[in-house]
C-alpha cells in the first residue's frame, strides 16, 4: 500500500549546539526567556505539512505570510537556531526551502520559501512526559490536488467489482488507526514500541481482510505516519457514508501486569462517565497533543437541545454500537485474553458520531512485555484482524443494511465465504460444514482433523474458497453475471471467458464454471 508520508529530522551537530548554547547565554541578558530551537521535524500528511520546532523553553513568536514569492515568516523572540535547516527533506511538500537569520540582535527569523499556496496555522505545545516545549506550524494545501484528504482513503473498489449506483451497494467500514505523526500514543515497556505504529499495522491487516470480502469496502482514516484530528476522523467517516466506525488502539497501565483486550462502544449514558473519563485520559489526550483540545469535558451531553435533536439517531447507533462490539468481542474470544467479557460503554470524542455505530478496540497492553511482543508480531496482528473482520461480518450478516450486497446474499441464503473460519464458542464441525454447504468429511480432511474436537479460536480452512479447483454455480432468478463474479471474487472478464459468454445474457438454471480466482 502506497503511503504518502515521510519524516525528516535534523539534530544539530555538537558544534552547532555549543554555538547555540553560547548565543543563548549571551541573549539571556537581553531577554527574559531565551529559548533555542533545538530540532526541526517535518511530516507530510495528505492535506497539510506539519513542522514541529523543538524548543528549549517557552517562546513568544509571530507568524505572517509574504507574497511574490510566497513565503511564511516566523519571528521567534530571544531565540537562536541549533540545527541545520538545509538538511530537512522537503520532497512532496509545498516547501522549496528554509532559511534563518538573527534580526534586531535577538529575534530569530525563519523564512519558509513556498512552491505552492498554503494556509498556515500555528500553535505552541507545553512540555509533556515525552517531549519539551514545541512550536507547531501546519501548512494546509490551498488547492485540492493529488494530496487532497480523499487520497488518503484507500478505496478497495475497482472497475470490475465496484457496484454501480443502481446495483447493490457495499457496506463501508471506516478503520481509524489510533494516534500518528507527532502523537506516538502509548510507549511500550521497553521505551521503544510506539502505539501509533502497531495500530497502523493492525488497521492495515483489518483493511486487507475486509477488502477481500465481496460486499465490503474498507476505508483507512489514517494510512501513514501523520496525525488526523479526532473530529476530522469522524468527519471522514461521515463523508464516506460509513456503516461502521472501528478505532484501533493499544492500552497502557502503570504496572506491567495489566493485560487483555477491551472494546468500548458509543454511549451517551451518565453511568458510563467513569469509563469515559478513564479512556479519555489515555486516548483523548491525543487530541490535546495535536493542539486542538480534546473534549475532556463530557458535560456536553447535558445539552438538552442537542440531545433532543440527535436522540433518535443516537439511540439507534448506540444500540448498534453495542451489538457490533459484542459480535467482535465474541469472535475474538480465544484469539486473545478478554479483559472484560462485555463491551464497555464510553462517551468518547473519537466515538462521537451520533449517526454511525462506533467502537474503540484496545487490542492489548504495550506496558505488558509478553503482550507487547505479541502485538508487535505480524502473525498476531493478522489473527486480531481476522477476528475483528469476522465479528464485523457476523454483525452485518445478522441485520444487513437495506440495499447492500450482504442483504441480498442473506435473502438468497448465501453465507459469505471468508475462506478461513475462526471457531467460536458453541460451534461444532457439523454446524460449520452445514453453514458453508461443504461435506463434513471434506472439511475435516482439508484441515487434517481426525476427531470431531475443535477449540475456540482455531482457524479452519473452508474448502472451495481460494483453491484451484473449478467450481460451478447454478444461476438463480434475479442474479447477474457481475454479482456472481463478485461473490466468487473473480473478474467479470474471466467469468465470461470461462463460460464462452460474449454478451451478458444468462438464464435461470444455467450452470456456470467459476474460474480459479
Ligand atoms: Zn491509543
Short mmCIF file of C-alpha atoms and ligand atoms in Angstrom, two decimals:
data_model
loop_
_atom_site.label_atom_id
_atom_site.label_comp_id
_atom_site.label_asym_id
_atom_site.label_seq_id
_atom_site.Cartn_x
_atom_site.Cartn_y
_atom_site.Cartn_z
CA UNK A 1 0.00 0.00 0.00
CA UNK A 2 1.45 3.32 -1.01
CA UNK A 3 1.65 5.74 1.84
CA UNK A 4 2.08 9.44 1.37
CA UNK A 5 4.20 10.49 4.21
CA UNK A 6 7.75 10.95 5.02
CA UNK A 7 9.50 12.04 8.10
CA UNK A 8 12.67 14.00 8.31
CA UNK A 9 14.52 15.00 11.35
CA UNK A 10 17.60 17.02 11.94
CA UNK A 11 19.65 17.27 15.04
CA UNK A 12 22.19 19.98 15.50
CA UNK A 13 25.76 18.76 15.38
CA UNK A 14 27.56 19.10 18.67
CA UNK A 15 29.36 22.18 17.34
CA UNK A 16 26.06 23.84 16.38
CA UNK A 17 24.62 23.05 19.77
CA UNK A 18 27.62 24.50 21.55
CA UNK A 19 27.31 27.62 19.44
CA UNK A 20 23.59 27.77 20.12
CA UNK A 21 24.19 27.49 23.83
CA UNK A 22 26.76 30.28 23.72
CA UNK A 23 24.41 32.57 21.80
CA UNK A 24 21.57 31.63 24.14
CA UNK A 25 23.62 32.61 27.16
CA UNK A 26 24.53 35.95 25.59
CA UNK A 27 20.91 36.69 24.78
CA UNK A 28 19.76 35.78 28.24
CA UNK A 29 20.94 39.15 29.42
CA UNK A 30 18.65 40.88 26.91
CA UNK A 31 15.55 38.71 27.01
CA UNK A 32 13.76 37.22 29.98
CA UNK A 33 13.21 33.90 28.24
CA UNK A 34 15.87 32.81 25.80
CA UNK A 35 14.88 29.52 24.26
CA UNK A 36 16.69 27.97 21.35
CA UNK A 37 15.23 25.93 18.52
CA UNK A 38 16.95 22.61 19.06
CA UNK A 39 15.47 20.49 16.34
CA UNK A 40 13.06 20.83 13.43
CA UNK A 41 10.94 17.89 12.32
CA UNK A 42 8.63 17.63 9.35
CA UNK A 43 5.68 15.38 8.47
CA UNK A 44 3.74 15.33 5.25
CA UNK A 45 0.03 14.47 5.71
CA UNK A 46 -2.34 14.14 2.76
CA UNK A 47 -3.72 17.68 3.14
CA UNK A 48 -1.04 19.55 5.04
CA UNK A 49 2.61 19.73 6.02
CA UNK A 50 3.43 19.82 9.72
CA UNK A 51 6.62 21.44 11.00
CA UNK A 52 7.50 20.92 14.65
CA UNK A 53 10.15 23.16 16.20
CA UNK A 54 11.52 21.58 19.38
CA UNK A 55 12.38 24.34 21.84
CA UNK A 56 14.49 24.53 24.97
CA UNK A 57 11.76 26.58 26.66
CA UNK A 58 8.70 28.79 26.17
CA UNK A 59 8.82 31.39 23.39
CA UNK A 60 6.96 34.41 22.07
CA UNK A 61 6.56 34.27 18.30
CA UNK A 62 4.90 35.99 15.37
CA UNK A 63 3.91 34.30 12.12
CA UNK A 64 2.96 36.08 8.91
CA UNK A 65 2.93 35.47 5.17
CA UNK A 66 4.55 37.41 2.33
CA UNK A 67 3.83 37.10 -1.38
CA UNK A 68 5.86 37.35 -4.60
CA UNK A 69 7.45 34.96 -3.99
CA UNK A 70 5.16 33.22 -1.49
CA UNK A 71 6.73 32.61 1.90
CA UNK A 72 5.86 32.15 5.56
CA UNK A 73 7.89 34.11 8.10
CA UNK A 74 8.23 33.15 11.76
CA UNK A 75 9.89 35.58 14.18
CA UNK A 76 10.83 33.99 17.49
CA UNK A 77 11.84 36.47 20.18
CA UNK A 78 15.05 35.95 22.09
CA UNK A 79 15.85 32.74 20.30
CA UNK A 80 18.57 31.10 18.28
CA UNK A 81 18.86 28.13 15.98
CA UNK A 82 20.74 24.99 16.96
CA UNK A 83 20.37 22.87 13.86
CA UNK A 84 20.87 22.79 10.13
CA UNK A 85 17.71 23.69 8.20
CA UNK A 86 19.27 22.69 4.89
CA UNK A 87 19.22 19.05 5.93
CA UNK A 88 15.41 18.85 6.01
CA UNK A 89 13.85 16.88 3.19
CA UNK A 90 11.07 18.95 1.59
CA UNK A 91 10.28 16.41 -1.10
CA UNK A 92 6.49 16.12 -1.77
CA UNK A 93 5.82 19.19 0.40
CA UNK A 94 4.98 22.72 -0.81
CA UNK A 95 8.19 23.98 0.83
CA UNK A 96 11.03 24.80 -1.54
CA UNK A 97 13.50 25.95 1.08
CA UNK A 98 14.00 27.22 4.61
CA UNK A 99 16.50 29.75 5.93
CA UNK A 100 17.15 31.70 9.09
CA UNK A 101 18.74 34.91 10.31
CA UNK A 102 19.06 36.87 13.55
CA UNK A 103 17.25 40.23 13.41
CA UNK A 104 17.26 43.15 15.80
CA UNK A 105 20.00 41.39 17.75
CA UNK A 106 17.78 38.85 19.48
CA UNK A 107 14.98 37.73 17.19
CA UNK A 108 15.35 34.51 15.25
CA UNK A 109 13.67 34.86 11.86
CA UNK A 110 12.85 31.67 9.98
CA UNK A 111 11.72 32.07 6.38
CA UNK A 112 9.89 29.20 4.69
CA UNK A 113 10.01 29.53 0.90
CA UNK A 114 6.99 28.06 -0.82
CA UNK A 115 6.42 26.47 -4.20
CA UNK A 116 2.63 26.36 -3.73
CA UNK A 117 -0.06 28.35 -1.92
CA UNK A 118 -0.66 27.30 1.68
CA UNK A 119 -2.86 28.31 4.59
CA UNK A 120 -0.66 28.43 7.70
CA UNK A 121 -1.91 27.63 11.22
CA UNK A 122 0.32 27.59 14.26
CA UNK A 123 0.24 26.92 17.99
CA UNK A 124 2.62 26.11 20.83
CA UNK A 125 2.54 22.97 22.95
CA UNK A 126 3.60 22.78 26.59
CA UNK A 127 6.03 20.03 27.65
CA UNK A 128 4.64 16.58 28.46
CA UNK A 129 6.29 13.46 29.84
CA UNK A 130 7.80 12.64 26.45
CA UNK A 131 8.68 15.99 24.91
CA UNK A 132 9.57 19.58 25.77
CA UNK A 133 8.14 22.90 24.54
CA UNK A 134 7.20 22.88 20.87
CA UNK A 135 6.04 25.30 18.21
CA UNK A 136 3.84 23.60 15.63
CA UNK A 137 3.28 25.14 12.19
CA UNK A 138 0.75 23.43 9.93
CA UNK A 139 0.79 24.50 6.28
CA UNK A 140 -2.53 23.49 4.75
CA UNK A 141 -2.57 22.93 0.99
CA UNK A 142 -4.75 25.52 -0.65
CA UNK A 143 -5.80 23.91 -3.91
CA UNK A 144 -7.26 20.44 -3.84
CA UNK A 145 -4.57 18.42 -5.54
CA UNK A 146 -3.35 14.87 -5.65
CA UNK A 147 -2.65 15.42 -1.98
CA UNK A 148 -6.24 16.26 -1.02
CA UNK A 149 -7.58 14.42 2.05
CA UNK A 150 -9.60 11.98 0.00
CA UNK A 151 -6.46 10.46 -1.45
CA UNK A 152 -5.63 9.00 1.95
CA UNK A 153 -8.70 6.95 1.63
CA UNK A 154 -7.74 3.72 0.03
CA UNK A 155 -10.86 2.58 -1.66
CA UNK A 156 -11.00 -1.08 -2.48
CA UNK A 157 -13.46 -0.66 -5.32
CA UNK A 158 -12.15 -1.16 -8.81
CA UNK A 159 -13.73 -1.10 -12.22
CA UNK A 160 -14.63 -4.79 -12.27
CA UNK A 161 -16.08 -5.20 -8.79
CA UNK A 162 -17.47 -1.80 -7.83
CA UNK A 163 -21.24 -1.91 -7.89
CA UNK A 164 -22.84 0.88 -9.88
CA UNK A 165 -25.28 3.11 -8.04
CA UNK A 166 -28.22 1.07 -9.33
CA UNK A 167 -26.66 -2.15 -8.04
CA UNK A 168 -26.39 -3.47 -4.51
CA UNK A 169 -24.02 -1.30 -2.59
CA UNK A 170 -21.06 -2.35 -0.47
CA UNK A 171 -21.02 -1.95 3.30
CA UNK A 172 -18.46 0.70 4.23
CA UNK A 173 -16.26 0.16 7.28
CA UNK A 174 -14.13 3.12 8.43
CA UNK A 175 -10.92 1.95 10.12
CA UNK A 176 -9.20 4.52 12.33
CA UNK A 177 -5.63 3.66 13.37
CA UNK A 178 -5.11 5.49 16.68
CA UNK A 179 -2.61 8.37 17.03
CA UNK A 180 0.11 9.06 14.41
CA UNK A 181 2.79 11.58 13.46
CA UNK A 182 3.63 13.92 16.32
CA UNK A 183 1.40 11.85 18.64
CA UNK A 184 3.05 8.45 19.30
CA UNK A 185 0.27 7.22 21.63
CA UNK A 186 1.39 4.84 24.37
CA UNK A 187 5.05 3.90 24.63
CA UNK A 188 5.92 0.23 25.20
CA UNK A 189 7.50 -1.40 28.26
CA UNK A 190 10.88 -1.21 26.50
CA UNK A 191 10.62 2.52 25.84
CA UNK A 192 10.76 1.80 22.10
CA UNK A 193 7.47 0.32 20.87
CA UNK A 194 5.04 3.01 19.83
CA UNK A 195 1.30 2.61 19.78
CA UNK A 196 0.89 4.62 16.54
CA UNK A 197 2.95 2.06 14.58
CA UNK A 198 1.17 -1.01 15.94
CA UNK A 199 -2.33 0.44 15.48
CA UNK A 200 -1.48 1.23 11.85
CA UNK A 201 -0.31 -2.34 11.19
CA UNK A 202 -3.43 -3.89 12.75
CA UNK A 203 -5.62 -1.40 10.87
CA UNK A 204 -3.95 -2.30 7.56
CA UNK A 205 -4.37 -6.03 8.26
CA UNK A 206 -8.06 -5.41 9.00
CA UNK A 207 -8.35 -3.42 5.77
CA UNK A 208 -6.86 -6.36 3.81
CA UNK A 209 -9.28 -8.82 5.44
CA UNK A 210 -12.37 -6.77 4.62
CA UNK A 211 -11.16 -5.79 1.17
CA UNK A 212 -11.14 -9.47 0.16
CA UNK A 213 -14.79 -9.88 1.15
CA UNK A 214 -17.40 -9.28 -1.52
CA UNK A 215 -19.86 -6.68 -0.31
CA UNK A 216 -17.38 -4.73 1.84
CA UNK A 217 -15.43 -1.53 1.21
CA UNK A 218 -12.98 -0.71 3.99
CA UNK A 219 -11.61 2.82 4.35
CA UNK A 220 -8.38 3.84 6.09
CA UNK A 221 -8.92 7.07 8.06
CA UNK A 222 -5.15 7.30 8.55
CA UNK A 223 -2.76 5.45 6.26
CA UNK A 224 0.67 6.72 7.17
CA UNK A 225 2.66 8.31 9.97
CA UNK A 226 0.75 11.56 10.39
CA UNK A 227 -1.85 12.84 12.82
CA UNK A 228 -5.55 13.17 11.97
CA UNK A 229 -7.55 15.20 14.48
CA UNK A 230 -10.30 13.26 16.26
CA UNK A 231 -13.09 15.43 14.92
CA UNK A 232 -11.74 15.04 11.40
CA UNK A 233 -11.73 11.25 11.82
CA UNK A 234 -15.48 11.07 12.30
CA UNK A 235 -15.97 13.71 9.58
CA UNK A 236 -14.15 11.48 7.08
CA UNK A 237 -16.27 8.51 8.16
CA UNK A 238 -19.41 10.58 7.63
CA UNK A 239 -18.27 11.94 4.25
CA UNK A 240 -17.60 8.38 3.11
CA UNK A 241 -21.03 7.28 4.40
CA UNK A 242 -19.50 4.64 6.64
CA UNK A 243 -21.82 2.00 8.09
CA UNK A 244 -19.44 1.29 10.97
CA UNK A 245 -16.51 3.07 12.61
CA UNK A 246 -13.74 0.97 14.17
CA UNK A 247 -10.96 2.72 16.13
CA UNK A 248 -7.87 0.58 16.81
CA UNK A 249 -5.69 1.31 19.85
CA UNK A 250 -3.34 -0.35 22.31
CA UNK A 251 -3.68 0.06 26.06
CA UNK A 252 -1.23 1.09 28.80
CA UNK A 253 -1.06 0.93 32.57
CA UNK A 254 1.33 1.95 35.33
CA UNK A 255 2.31 -1.62 36.11
CA UNK A 256 3.42 -4.31 33.67
CA UNK A 257 0.85 -6.87 34.82
CA UNK A 258 -2.31 -5.50 33.18
CA UNK A 259 -3.18 -7.39 30.00
CA UNK A 260 -6.04 -8.26 27.68
CA UNK A 261 -8.38 -6.72 25.15
CA UNK A 262 -11.23 -4.29 25.83
CA UNK A 263 -13.91 -2.99 23.48
CA UNK A 264 -15.69 0.31 24.10
CA UNK A 265 -18.90 1.23 22.34
CA UNK A 266 -20.54 4.60 21.78
CA UNK A 267 -22.67 5.74 24.68
CA UNK A 268 -24.39 8.87 25.93
CA UNK A 269 -25.26 7.46 29.32
CA UNK A 270 -24.24 9.28 32.51
CA UNK A 271 -23.45 5.95 34.14
CA UNK A 272 -20.62 5.46 31.67
CA UNK A 273 -18.86 8.67 32.65
CA UNK A 274 -16.28 6.86 34.78
CA UNK A 275 -15.30 4.60 31.90
CA UNK A 276 -15.23 7.57 29.60
CA UNK A 277 -13.01 9.55 31.90
CA UNK A 278 -10.55 6.70 32.21
CA UNK A 279 -10.24 6.08 28.48
CA UNK A 280 -10.43 9.77 27.66
CA UNK A 281 -7.37 10.33 29.79
CA UNK A 282 -5.48 7.85 27.65
CA UNK A 283 -6.99 8.45 24.25
CA UNK A 284 -8.48 11.95 24.07
CA UNK A 285 -5.28 13.45 25.36
CA UNK A 286 -4.01 12.59 21.93
CA UNK A 287 -6.01 15.46 20.59
CA UNK A 288 -4.58 17.86 23.14
CA UNK A 289 -1.19 16.79 21.89
CA UNK A 290 -2.38 17.51 18.37
CA UNK A 291 -3.13 21.01 19.56
CA UNK A 292 -6.88 21.03 19.20
CA UNK A 293 -8.07 20.48 22.73
CA UNK A 294 -9.96 17.22 23.11
CA UNK A 295 -13.39 17.25 24.62
CA UNK A 296 -12.46 16.10 28.08
CA UNK A 297 -15.49 17.90 29.44
CA UNK A 298 -18.12 15.24 28.97
CA UNK A 299 -20.85 17.56 30.24
CA UNK A 300 -21.61 18.43 26.63
CA UNK A 301 -24.07 15.53 26.75
CA UNK A 302 -26.15 17.57 29.18
CA UNK A 303 -27.17 19.95 26.45
CA UNK A 304 -30.87 19.15 26.26
CA UNK A 305 -31.46 20.76 22.89
CA UNK A 306 -28.63 18.89 21.23
CA UNK A 307 -29.72 15.67 22.88
CA UNK A 308 -33.28 16.03 21.66
CA UNK A 309 -32.12 16.66 18.12
CA UNK A 310 -29.87 13.65 17.94
CA UNK A 311 -31.64 11.42 20.45
CA UNK A 312 -33.47 9.20 17.97
CA UNK A 313 -30.43 8.66 15.81
CA UNK A 314 -28.27 8.29 18.90
CA UNK A 315 -30.49 5.67 20.48
CA UNK A 316 -30.22 3.60 17.31
CA UNK A 317 -26.49 3.96 16.81
CA UNK A 318 -25.70 3.36 20.49
CA UNK A 319 -27.71 0.16 20.43
CA UNK A 320 -26.00 -0.90 17.20
CA UNK A 321 -22.55 0.02 18.58
CA UNK A 322 -23.18 -2.31 21.49
CA UNK A 323 -24.35 -5.18 19.26
CA UNK A 324 -21.46 -4.75 16.80
CA UNK A 325 -18.96 -4.56 19.66
CA UNK A 326 -20.42 -7.73 21.15
CA UNK A 327 -20.11 -9.62 17.83
CA UNK A 328 -16.45 -8.56 17.56
CA UNK A 329 -15.76 -9.48 21.18
CA UNK A 330 -17.33 -12.93 20.61
CA UNK A 331 -15.20 -13.65 17.60
CA UNK A 332 -12.03 -12.53 19.43
CA UNK A 333 -12.74 -14.93 22.30
CA UNK A 334 -9.89 -17.42 22.16
CA UNK A 335 -7.70 -15.20 19.95
CA UNK A 336 -6.51 -13.21 22.95
CA UNK A 337 -7.45 -12.76 26.60
CA UNK A 338 -10.56 -10.62 27.03
CA UNK A 339 -10.04 -8.18 29.90
CA UNK A 340 -13.82 -7.71 30.09
CA UNK A 341 -16.27 -10.25 28.69
CA UNK A 342 -18.78 -7.49 27.95
CA UNK A 343 -18.50 -4.41 25.76
CA UNK A 344 -17.76 -1.34 27.88
CA UNK A 345 -19.62 1.86 27.12
CA UNK A 346 -17.93 5.21 26.83
CA UNK A 347 -18.76 8.63 25.51
CA UNK A 348 -15.51 9.46 23.74
CA UNK A 349 -14.66 12.15 21.24
CA UNK A 350 -13.48 9.60 18.70
CA UNK A 351 -16.75 7.69 19.06
CA UNK A 352 -18.97 10.76 18.85
CA UNK A 353 -20.57 10.15 15.50
CA UNK A 354 -24.21 10.15 16.54
CA UNK A 355 -25.24 8.58 13.25
CA UNK A 356 -22.57 5.87 12.83
CA UNK A 357 -22.30 2.81 15.09
CA UNK A 358 -18.81 3.07 16.55
CA UNK A 359 -16.40 1.04 18.64
CA UNK A 360 -12.93 1.53 20.07
CA UNK A 361 -10.79 -1.59 20.45
CA UNK A 362 -7.94 -1.55 22.97
CA UNK A 363 -6.17 -4.57 21.48
CA UNK A 364 -3.80 -5.18 24.41
CA UNK A 365 -1.24 -3.60 26.73
CA UNK A 366 2.07 -2.28 25.38
CA UNK A 367 3.15 -1.94 29.02
CA UNK A 368 2.95 -5.73 29.43
CA UNK A 369 6.17 -7.24 27.95
CA UNK A 370 4.58 -10.52 26.79
CA UNK A 371 1.55 -8.86 25.27
CA UNK A 372 3.62 -6.07 23.69
CA UNK A 373 5.94 -8.56 22.00
CA UNK A 374 2.93 -10.46 20.67
CA UNK A 375 1.21 -7.27 19.45
CA UNK A 376 4.37 -6.44 17.55
CA UNK A 377 4.32 -9.67 15.51
CA UNK A 378 2.69 -9.80 12.11
CA UNK A 379 1.15 -13.21 12.93
CA UNK A 380 -0.76 -11.84 15.93
CA UNK A 381 -1.75 -8.66 14.10
CA UNK A 382 -3.22 -10.84 11.33
CA UNK A 383 -5.03 -13.01 13.86
CA UNK A 384 -6.56 -9.98 15.57
CA UNK A 385 -7.56 -8.50 12.21
CA UNK A 386 -9.22 -11.75 11.13
CA UNK A 387 -11.14 -11.92 14.41
CA UNK A 388 -12.30 -8.31 14.14
CA UNK A 389 -13.28 -8.76 10.47
CA UNK A 390 -15.20 -11.93 11.29
CA UNK A 391 -17.08 -10.15 14.09
CA UNK A 392 -17.88 -7.20 11.81
CA UNK A 393 -19.19 -9.57 9.13
CA UNK A 394 -21.26 -11.53 11.66
CA UNK A 395 -22.79 -8.25 12.85
CA UNK A 396 -23.75 -7.15 9.34
CA UNK A 397 -24.98 -10.59 8.32
CA UNK A 398 -27.34 -10.67 11.32
CA UNK A 399 -29.02 -7.40 10.26
CA UNK A 400 -27.69 -6.17 6.91
CA UNK A 401 -28.38 -2.56 5.91
CA UNK A 402 -31.03 -2.35 3.19
CA UNK A 403 -29.86 -2.25 -0.41
CA UNK A 404 -26.49 -3.87 0.28
CA UNK A 405 -24.97 -6.93 -1.36
CA UNK A 406 -24.88 -8.57 2.08
CA UNK A 407 -28.66 -8.02 2.46
CA UNK A 408 -29.13 -9.63 -0.95
CA UNK A 409 -26.82 -12.54 -0.04
CA UNK A 410 -28.78 -13.15 3.13
CA UNK A 411 -32.19 -13.06 1.46
CA UNK A 412 -30.86 -15.60 -1.06
CA UNK A 413 -29.45 -17.89 1.61
CA UNK A 414 -25.84 -17.19 0.64
CA UNK A 415 -23.40 -17.14 3.52
CA UNK A 416 -20.33 -15.02 2.72
CA UNK A 417 -17.29 -17.22 2.26
CA UNK A 418 -14.36 -15.83 4.18
CA UNK A 419 -12.13 -18.80 3.27
CA UNK A 420 -10.91 -19.09 6.80
CA UNK A 421 -13.34 -19.50 9.67
CA UNK A 422 -12.43 -18.91 13.29
CA UNK A 423 -14.16 -21.32 15.68
CA UNK A 424 -16.47 -19.61 18.18
CA UNK A 425 -17.95 -20.75 21.47
CA UNK A 426 -20.73 -23.30 20.83
CA UNK A 427 -19.57 -24.25 17.32
CA UNK A 428 -19.30 -27.83 16.10
CA UNK A 429 -17.71 -29.19 12.94
CA UNK A 430 -21.03 -30.39 11.56
CA UNK A 431 -22.69 -26.99 12.10
CA UNK A 432 -19.82 -25.23 10.33
CA UNK A 433 -19.91 -27.75 7.45
CA UNK A 434 -23.64 -27.19 7.10
CA UNK A 435 -23.30 -23.42 7.20
CA UNK A 436 -20.78 -23.39 4.35
CA UNK A 437 -22.52 -26.15 2.45
CA UNK A 438 -19.48 -28.44 2.43
CA UNK A 439 -19.27 -32.13 3.36
CA UNK A 440 -18.11 -32.83 6.91
CA UNK A 441 -15.50 -35.33 5.67
CA UNK A 442 -14.10 -32.77 3.25
CA UNK A 443 -13.93 -30.08 5.94
CA UNK A 444 -12.04 -32.49 8.20
CA UNK A 445 -9.61 -33.69 5.55
CA UNK A 446 -8.76 -30.17 4.33
CA UNK A 447 -7.94 -29.23 7.91
CA UNK A 448 -6.24 -32.56 8.78
CA UNK A 449 -8.67 -33.18 11.64
CA UNK A 450 -9.23 -36.84 12.59
CA UNK A 451 -11.55 -36.48 15.59
CA UNK A 452 -14.55 -34.17 15.91
CA UNK A 453 -12.83 -31.98 18.51
CA UNK A 454 -12.28 -28.32 17.73
CA UNK A 455 -11.35 -25.47 20.04
CA UNK A 456 -12.33 -21.81 20.29
CA UNK A 457 -10.08 -19.60 18.19
CA UNK A 458 -8.97 -22.47 15.94
CA UNK A 459 -8.80 -21.46 12.28
CA UNK A 460 -10.49 -23.73 9.77
CA UNK A 461 -9.95 -23.56 6.04
CA UNK A 462 -13.27 -23.73 4.25
CA UNK A 463 -12.82 -25.92 1.17
CA UNK A 464 -13.71 -24.45 -2.20
CA UNK A 465 -12.53 -20.96 -1.38
CA UNK A 466 -9.32 -19.71 -2.93
CA UNK A 467 -8.49 -23.19 -4.24
CA UNK A 468 -7.55 -24.03 -7.80
CA UNK A 469 -10.38 -26.50 -8.45
CA UNK A 470 -13.05 -25.08 -10.73
CA UNK A 471 -16.42 -24.54 -9.10
CA UNK A 472 -19.88 -24.44 -10.58
CA UNK A 473 -22.74 -22.08 -9.96
CA UNK A 474 -26.36 -22.63 -10.91
CA UNK A 475 -27.98 -19.35 -11.85
CA UNK A 476 -30.98 -18.29 -9.82
CA UNK A 477 -33.71 -15.79 -10.56
CA UNK A 478 -32.54 -12.17 -10.36
CA UNK A 479 -28.81 -12.85 -10.46
CA UNK A 480 -26.45 -11.01 -12.78
CA UNK A 481 -23.02 -12.01 -14.08
CA UNK A 482 -21.29 -9.20 -12.21
CA UNK A 483 -22.86 -10.26 -8.90
CA UNK A 484 -21.72 -13.82 -9.44
CA UNK A 485 -18.23 -12.65 -10.34
CA UNK A 486 -18.17 -10.55 -7.19
CA UNK A 487 -19.42 -13.35 -4.99
CA UNK A 488 -16.67 -15.72 -6.11
CA UNK A 489 -14.08 -12.93 -6.20
CA UNK A 490 -13.24 -13.46 -9.86
CA UNK A 491 -13.15 -10.80 -12.55
CA UNK A 492 -16.14 -10.40 -14.83
CA UNK A 493 -13.84 -10.93 -17.82
CA UNK A 494 -12.51 -14.28 -16.64
CA UNK A 495 -16.04 -15.45 -15.78
CA UNK A 496 -17.21 -14.59 -19.31
CA UNK A 497 -14.16 -16.29 -20.83
CA UNK A 498 -14.52 -19.49 -18.77
CA UNK A 499 -18.10 -19.85 -20.00
CA UNK A 500 -17.69 -18.54 -23.57
CA UNK A 501 -20.18 -15.75 -22.92
CA UNK A 502 -19.97 -12.84 -25.34
CA UNK A 503 -22.94 -10.84 -24.12
CA UNK A 504 -24.14 -10.80 -20.52
CA UNK A 505 -27.41 -12.68 -21.08
CA UNK A 506 -27.74 -15.60 -18.68
CA UNK A 507 -30.65 -17.91 -17.90
CA UNK A 508 -32.12 -19.25 -14.68
CA UNK A 509 -30.85 -22.81 -14.18
CA UNK A 510 -27.80 -22.29 -16.41
CA UNK A 511 -24.63 -23.75 -14.89
CA UNK A 512 -21.57 -21.51 -14.89
CA UNK A 513 -17.98 -22.63 -14.46
CA UNK A 514 -16.27 -20.48 -11.85
CA UNK A 515 -12.60 -19.94 -12.77
CA UNK A 516 -9.94 -20.05 -10.05
CA UNK A 517 -9.54 -16.59 -8.56
ZN1 LIG B 1 -4.49 4.98 21.98
#
